[in-house]
Amino acid sequence: MGEMMRAVEIVEPGGPRVLQPCERPIPVPRPSEILIEVKAAGINRPDVIQREGRYPPPKGASDLPGLEVSGVVKVAGAETKRFRPGDKVCALTNGGGYAQFVAVDEGAVLPVPTGFTLTQAAAVPENHFTVWHNVFQRGGLKEAETFLLHGGTSGIGTTAIQLAKALGATVFATAGTDEKCDLCRMLGADLAINYRTQDFVAAVKSATDGAGANVILDMVGGDYIPRNHSAAAVDGRIVQIAFLQGARVEVDFTKVMVKRLVHTGSTLRPRSTKFKAELATELERQVWPLLNSGKVTPIMDMIFPLDEAWRAHERMESGDHIGKIMLDVG
């Protein structure tokens, strides 16, 4: 196995080119951890924010970017109970995914879904952990409710459309081109709204006879925040997971009070290993059957070599991607 591995590090805060290949020591897994020989890693928006210097890793986590991987178990720590060397797995990490090896607490490791390639498997953890927690746990989306999500063709968006539809919700999605709206509908969205040519508040109101959406998943922020309050139904739940257009905005809270709205949000990376293990258990019970049966599948965009991670970040920042951008590590 050797003592060193190839990885990509952030040499200083900045643009995509600050992502540079390097050599690092292979991590030594703790007793509760699995050492994974990484074959593929997913690119996620928090990686970009970390690269810019605005999202430092949690205490004790690797400084390398990369929040999800797939690969083969190389070493199982002495206290691990499920996975053994040679098993094919995917995992949610606290960082360190842009590397040939990563150590992950066993609670955040899951089996590769049936029929999935390792590249497809690496596209699963971050989006499914995020969507399940925010849409179904925090947002409480139920069968027959109406769900609005922004950024319908992002990795999060394509996952949320499929999961919400598979579990019986009516799904509305916003996207920035007619082509992207077509994909949203293909994935199961009942209504796709081109936000460049349509007012999503008016479109949601029209489609629901004025009632609005029960749950809204927003990664845009900015002036979408008060507009989400307008688009929400009485007793609606708005869940914030990012602020691509800024986190500071003037809001009239009258609608929150009159409609009895809940506006919540979360970040996943800093949560405890216990929380992530509990979330993984629920995912395996509720979502893995949908993945194993092919009812839900990751939508793939482009795959880049590990050493060209900077190109993957350029792709994400362009906004042209549809689905997951991946790194080929192995």
Coordinates of C-alpha atoms in Angstrom, one line a residue:
M1 CA 0.0 0.0 0.0
G2 CA 3.0 2.4 0.6
E3 CA 3.1 5.3 3.0
M4 CA 2.2 8.1 0.7
M5 CA -0.8 8.8 -1.6
R6 CA -1.8 11.2 -4.3
A7 CA -4.2 14.0 -3.3
V8 CA -5.4 17.4 -4.2
E9 CA -4.9 20.2 -1.7
I10 CA -6.0 23.9 -1.4
V11 CA -2.6 25.8 -1.4
E12 CA -4.3 29.1 -0.5
P13 CA -7.8 30.6 -0.6
G14 CA -8.8 31.5 -4.1
G15 CA -10.1 30.4 -7.5
P16 CA -10.1 26.9 -9.0
R17 CA -6.3 26.9 -9.8
V18 CA -5.4 26.9 -6.1
L19 CA -6.4 23.2 -6.2
Q20 CA -3.0 21.5 -6.7
P21 CA -1.9 17.8 -6.8
C22 CA 0.3 16.8 -3.8
E23 CA 1.5 13.8 -1.9
R24 CA 0.2 13.2 1.6
P25 CA 0.6 10.4 4.2
I26 CA -2.0 7.7 3.9
P27 CA -4.4 8.2 6.9
V28 CA -4.2 5.7 9.7
P29 CA -7.8 4.8 10.7
R30 CA -9.0 5.1 14.2
P31 CA -10.5 2.0 15.8
S32 CA -14.0 3.1 14.8
E33 CA -13.0 4.0 11.2
I34 CA -12.8 2.4 7.8
L35 CA -9.8 3.1 5.5
I36 CA -11.2 3.3 2.0
E37 CA -9.1 3.1 -1.2
V38 CA -10.9 5.8 -3.1
K39 CA -12.0 5.1 -6.7
A40 CA -14.3 8.1 -7.3
A41 CA -15.2 11.3 -5.4
G42 CA -18.1 13.8 -5.8
I43 CA -17.7 17.6 -6.3
N44 CA -20.0 19.6 -4.0
R45 CA -20.7 23.3 -3.5
P46 CA -19.2 23.2 0.1
D47 CA -15.9 22.2 -1.6
V48 CA -16.0 25.4 -3.6
I49 CA -16.7 27.5 -0.5
Q50 CA -13.9 25.8 1.4
R51 CA -11.5 26.5 -1.5
E52 CA -12.5 30.2 -1.3
G53 CA -11.6 30.2 2.4
R54 CA -15.2 30.6 3.6
Y55 CA -15.9 27.2 5.0
P56 CA -13.1 25.8 7.2
P57 CA -13.2 22.1 8.0
P58 CA -14.4 21.0 11.4
K59 CA -11.9 20.5 14.2
G60 CA -10.0 17.3 13.6
A61 CA -11.1 16.8 10.0
S62 CA -8.8 16.6 7.0
D63 CA -7.9 20.0 5.4
L64 CA -8.3 18.3 2.0
P65 CA -11.6 18.9 0.2
G66 CA -14.0 16.2 -0.7
L67 CA -17.2 15.2 1.2
E68 CA -18.2 11.9 -0.6
V69 CA -16.4 9.0 -2.0
S70 CA -16.7 5.4 -3.2
G71 CA -14.1 2.7 -3.2
V72 CA -12.9 -0.5 -1.6
V73 CA -12.3 -1.1 2.1
K74 CA -8.6 -1.4 2.7
V75 CA -8.5 -1.6 6.5
A76 CA -11.3 -2.0 9.0
G77 CA -10.6 -0.5 12.5
A78 CA -10.6 -2.8 15.5
E79 CA -14.0 -1.6 16.7
T80 CA -15.8 -1.7 13.4
K81 CA -18.5 -4.3 13.0
R82 CA -19.9 -4.4 9.5
F83 CA -17.4 -3.8 6.7
R84 CA -14.3 -5.8 5.9
P85 CA -11.4 -5.4 3.5
G86 CA -12.5 -5.9 -0.1
D87 CA -16.0 -4.6 0.4
K88 CA -17.2 -2.0 -2.1
V89 CA -18.7 1.0 -0.3
C90 CA -19.6 4.6 -0.5
A91 CA -19.3 7.1 2.3
L92 CA -20.0 10.6 3.6
T93 CA -16.7 12.1 4.8
N94 CA -15.8 15.2 6.9
G95 CA -13.2 16.0 4.2
G96 CA -10.3 14.3 2.6
G97 CA -12.2 12.9 -0.4
Y98 CA -9.9 14.3 -3.0
A99 CA -7.3 11.6 -2.4
Q100 CA -6.4 8.0 -3.0
F101 CA -7.3 7.0 0.6
V102 CA -9.6 8.4 3.2
A103 CA -10.5 7.3 6.7
V104 CA -14.2 7.5 7.6
D105 CA -16.2 6.6 10.7
E106 CA -18.0 3.3 10.0
G107 CA -21.4 4.9 10.8
A108 CA -21.1 7.1 7.7
V109 CA -20.2 4.2 5.3
L110 CA -22.9 2.4 3.2
P111 CA -22.8 -0.4 0.7
V112 CA -22.8 0.4 -3.0
P113 CA -26.3 0.2 -4.3
T114 CA -27.2 -2.8 -6.5
G115 CA -26.1 -2.3 -10.1
F116 CA -24.2 0.9 -9.4
T117 CA -20.7 1.6 -10.7
L118 CA -18.3 3.0 -8.2
T119 CA -18.5 6.4 -10.0
Q120 CA -22.3 6.4 -9.6
A121 CA -22.0 5.3 -6.0
A122 CA -19.7 8.2 -5.2
A123 CA -22.5 10.5 -6.4
V124 CA -24.9 9.3 -3.8
P125 CA -23.9 10.2 -0.2
E126 CA -23.7 14.0 0.1
N127 CA -26.9 14.6 -1.9
H128 CA -29.0 11.9 -0.3
F129 CA -27.9 12.7 3.3
T130 CA -28.6 16.4 2.6
V131 CA -31.9 15.9 0.9
W132 CA -33.2 13.3 3.3
H133 CA -32.4 15.4 6.4
N134 CA -33.6 18.7 5.0
V135 CA -36.6 17.8 3.0
F136 CA -38.0 14.8 4.9
Q137 CA -36.7 15.3 8.4
R138 CA -36.5 19.1 8.9
G139 CA -39.1 20.0 6.2
G140 CA -41.4 17.0 7.1
L141 CA -42.5 16.5 3.5
K142 CA -45.4 14.1 3.4
E143 CA -47.2 12.1 0.7
A144 CA -49.6 14.3 -1.4
E145 CA -48.0 17.6 -0.2
T146 CA -46.6 20.1 -2.7
F147 CA -42.8 20.5 -2.8
L148 CA -40.9 23.4 -4.5
L149 CA -37.2 23.2 -4.9
H150 CA -34.8 25.7 -6.5
G151 CA -31.9 24.6 -8.6
G152 CA -33.7 21.6 -10.0
T153 CA -30.8 20.3 -12.2
S154 CA -28.1 20.5 -9.5
G155 CA -26.9 17.4 -7.8
I156 CA -29.2 18.2 -4.8
G157 CA -32.0 19.2 -7.2
T158 CA -32.0 16.0 -9.3
T159 CA -31.9 13.9 -6.1
A160 CA -34.7 15.9 -4.4
I161 CA -37.0 15.7 -7.5
Q162 CA -36.7 11.9 -7.7
L163 CA -37.0 11.2 -3.9
A164 CA -40.0 13.5 -3.4
K165 CA -41.8 12.1 -6.4
A166 CA -41.0 8.5 -5.5
L167 CA -42.5 9.1 -2.0
G168 CA -45.7 10.6 -3.3
A169 CA -45.3 14.4 -3.3
T170 CA -46.3 16.8 -6.1
V171 CA -43.0 18.4 -7.2
F172 CA -42.3 21.8 -8.6
A173 CA -38.7 22.8 -9.6
T174 CA -37.0 25.9 -10.9
A175 CA -34.2 26.0 -13.4
G176 CA -32.4 28.5 -15.6
T177 CA -33.0 27.2 -19.2
D178 CA -35.8 25.4 -21.1
E179 CA -33.4 22.4 -21.5
K180 CA -32.9 22.2 -17.8
C181 CA -36.7 22.5 -17.2
D182 CA -37.2 19.6 -19.7
L183 CA -34.8 17.4 -17.6
C184 CA -36.7 18.3 -14.4
R185 CA -39.9 17.1 -15.9
M186 CA -38.2 13.9 -17.2
L187 CA -37.1 13.2 -13.6
G188 CA -40.6 13.5 -12.4
A189 CA -41.3 17.2 -11.7
D190 CA -45.0 18.0 -12.2
L191 CA -44.1 21.6 -12.9
A192 CA -40.8 23.1 -14.1
I193 CA -40.4 26.8 -13.9
N194 CA -37.8 28.7 -16.0
Y195 CA -36.8 31.4 -13.4
R196 CA -35.4 33.6 -16.1
T197 CA -38.7 34.0 -17.9
Q198 CA -41.3 33.2 -15.2
D199 CA -42.1 34.4 -11.8
F200 CA -41.9 31.3 -9.6
V201 CA -44.2 32.8 -7.0
A202 CA -47.0 33.4 -9.6
A203 CA -46.4 29.9 -11.2
V204 CA -46.6 28.1 -7.9
K205 CA -49.8 30.0 -6.8
S206 CA -51.4 29.3 -10.2
A207 CA -50.6 25.6 -10.1
T208 CA -52.0 25.2 -6.6
D209 CA -55.1 27.4 -6.9
G210 CA -53.5 29.9 -4.7
A211 CA -52.6 27.6 -1.9
G212 CA -48.8 27.6 -2.3
A213 CA -46.1 25.0 -1.6
N214 CA -46.0 23.0 1.6
V215 CA -42.3 22.6 1.6
I216 CA -39.6 24.7 -0.1
L217 CA -35.9 23.7 -0.4
D218 CA -33.8 26.8 -1.2
M219 CA -30.1 27.1 -1.9
V220 CA -30.3 30.5 -3.5
G221 CA -31.1 32.9 -0.7
G222 CA -31.0 36.6 -1.5
D223 CA -34.4 38.0 -2.7
Y224 CA -35.6 34.4 -3.0
I225 CA -36.1 34.4 0.8
P226 CA -39.1 36.8 0.9
R227 CA -40.4 35.3 -2.4
N228 CA -40.4 31.9 -0.8
H229 CA -42.5 33.2 2.1
S230 CA -45.0 34.4 -0.6
A231 CA -44.9 31.1 -2.4
A232 CA -45.4 29.0 0.7
A233 CA -48.7 27.6 1.9
V234 CA -50.2 28.2 5.3
D235 CA -48.2 26.1 7.8
G236 CA -45.5 25.8 5.1
R237 CA -41.9 24.9 5.8
I238 CA -38.9 26.6 4.1
V239 CA -35.5 24.9 4.5
Q240 CA -32.4 26.8 3.7
I241 CA -29.2 24.9 2.7
A242 CA -27.1 27.6 0.9
F243 CA -27.0 31.3 -0.1
L244 CA -25.8 31.5 -3.6
Q245 CA -27.2 35.0 -3.9
G246 CA -26.3 36.1 -0.3
A247 CA -27.5 35.6 3.2
R248 CA -28.5 39.2 4.1
V249 CA -31.8 40.4 2.9
E250 CA -34.6 42.6 4.2
V251 CA -37.7 40.5 5.1
D252 CA -41.2 41.4 6.2
F253 CA -42.0 38.7 8.8
T254 CA -45.7 39.4 8.6
K255 CA -46.1 36.5 6.2
V256 CA -44.2 34.2 8.6
M257 CA -46.6 35.1 11.4
V258 CA -49.9 35.1 9.4
K259 CA -49.1 31.9 7.5
R260 CA -47.5 30.2 10.6
L261 CA -44.4 29.5 8.5
V262 CA -41.3 27.6 9.7
H263 CA -38.1 28.8 8.1
T264 CA -35.2 26.6 9.1
G265 CA -31.9 25.3 7.7
S266 CA -28.9 23.2 8.4
T267 CA -25.3 22.4 7.7
L268 CA -24.4 18.7 7.6
R269 CA -20.6 18.6 7.8
P270 CA -20.2 19.8 11.4
R271 CA -22.7 17.3 12.8
S272 CA -21.6 14.5 15.1
T273 CA -20.6 11.1 13.9
K274 CA -23.6 9.8 16.0
F275 CA -26.0 12.0 14.0
K276 CA -24.6 10.9 10.7
A277 CA -24.7 7.3 11.6
E278 CA -28.4 7.6 12.6
L279 CA -29.1 9.4 9.3
A280 CA -27.2 6.7 7.4
T281 CA -29.3 4.0 9.1
E282 CA -32.5 5.7 8.1
L283 CA -31.2 6.3 4.5
E284 CA -30.4 2.6 4.1
R285 CA -33.9 1.7 5.3
Q286 CA -35.9 4.3 3.4
V287 CA -33.8 5.2 0.4
W288 CA -31.5 2.3 -0.5
P289 CA -34.5 0.2 -1.7
L290 CA -35.3 3.0 -4.2
L291 CA -31.7 3.0 -5.4
N292 CA -31.4 -0.8 -5.5
S293 CA -34.6 -1.0 -7.6
G294 CA -33.5 1.8 -10.0
K295 CA -36.5 4.1 -9.1
V296 CA -33.9 6.7 -8.0
T297 CA -30.5 7.1 -9.7
P298 CA -27.8 9.8 -9.7
I299 CA -27.7 12.1 -12.7
M300 CA -24.2 12.4 -13.9
D301 CA -22.6 15.4 -15.6
M302 CA -18.8 15.2 -16.2
I303 CA -16.0 13.2 -14.8
F304 CA -12.5 14.7 -14.4
P305 CA -9.2 13.1 -13.3
L306 CA -8.2 13.7 -9.7
D307 CA -5.2 15.9 -10.7
E308 CA -7.6 18.2 -12.7
A309 CA -10.0 18.9 -9.8
W310 CA -9.6 22.6 -10.7
R311 CA -11.4 21.9 -14.0
A312 CA -14.3 20.3 -12.0
H313 CA -14.6 23.4 -9.9
E314 CA -14.6 25.6 -13.0
R315 CA -17.4 23.4 -14.3
M316 CA -19.5 23.8 -11.1
E317 CA -18.9 27.6 -11.0
S318 CA -20.0 27.9 -14.6
G319 CA -23.5 26.8 -13.7
D320 CA -23.8 24.8 -16.9
H321 CA -23.6 21.4 -15.2
I322 CA -26.6 19.1 -15.0
G323 CA -26.4 16.6 -12.1
K324 CA -23.2 15.5 -10.4
I325 CA -19.6 16.5 -11.3
M326 CA -17.2 13.7 -10.4
L327 CA -13.5 12.9 -9.9
D328 CA -12.0 9.7 -11.2
V329 CA -9.5 8.8 -8.4
G330 CA -8.7 5.2 -9.1

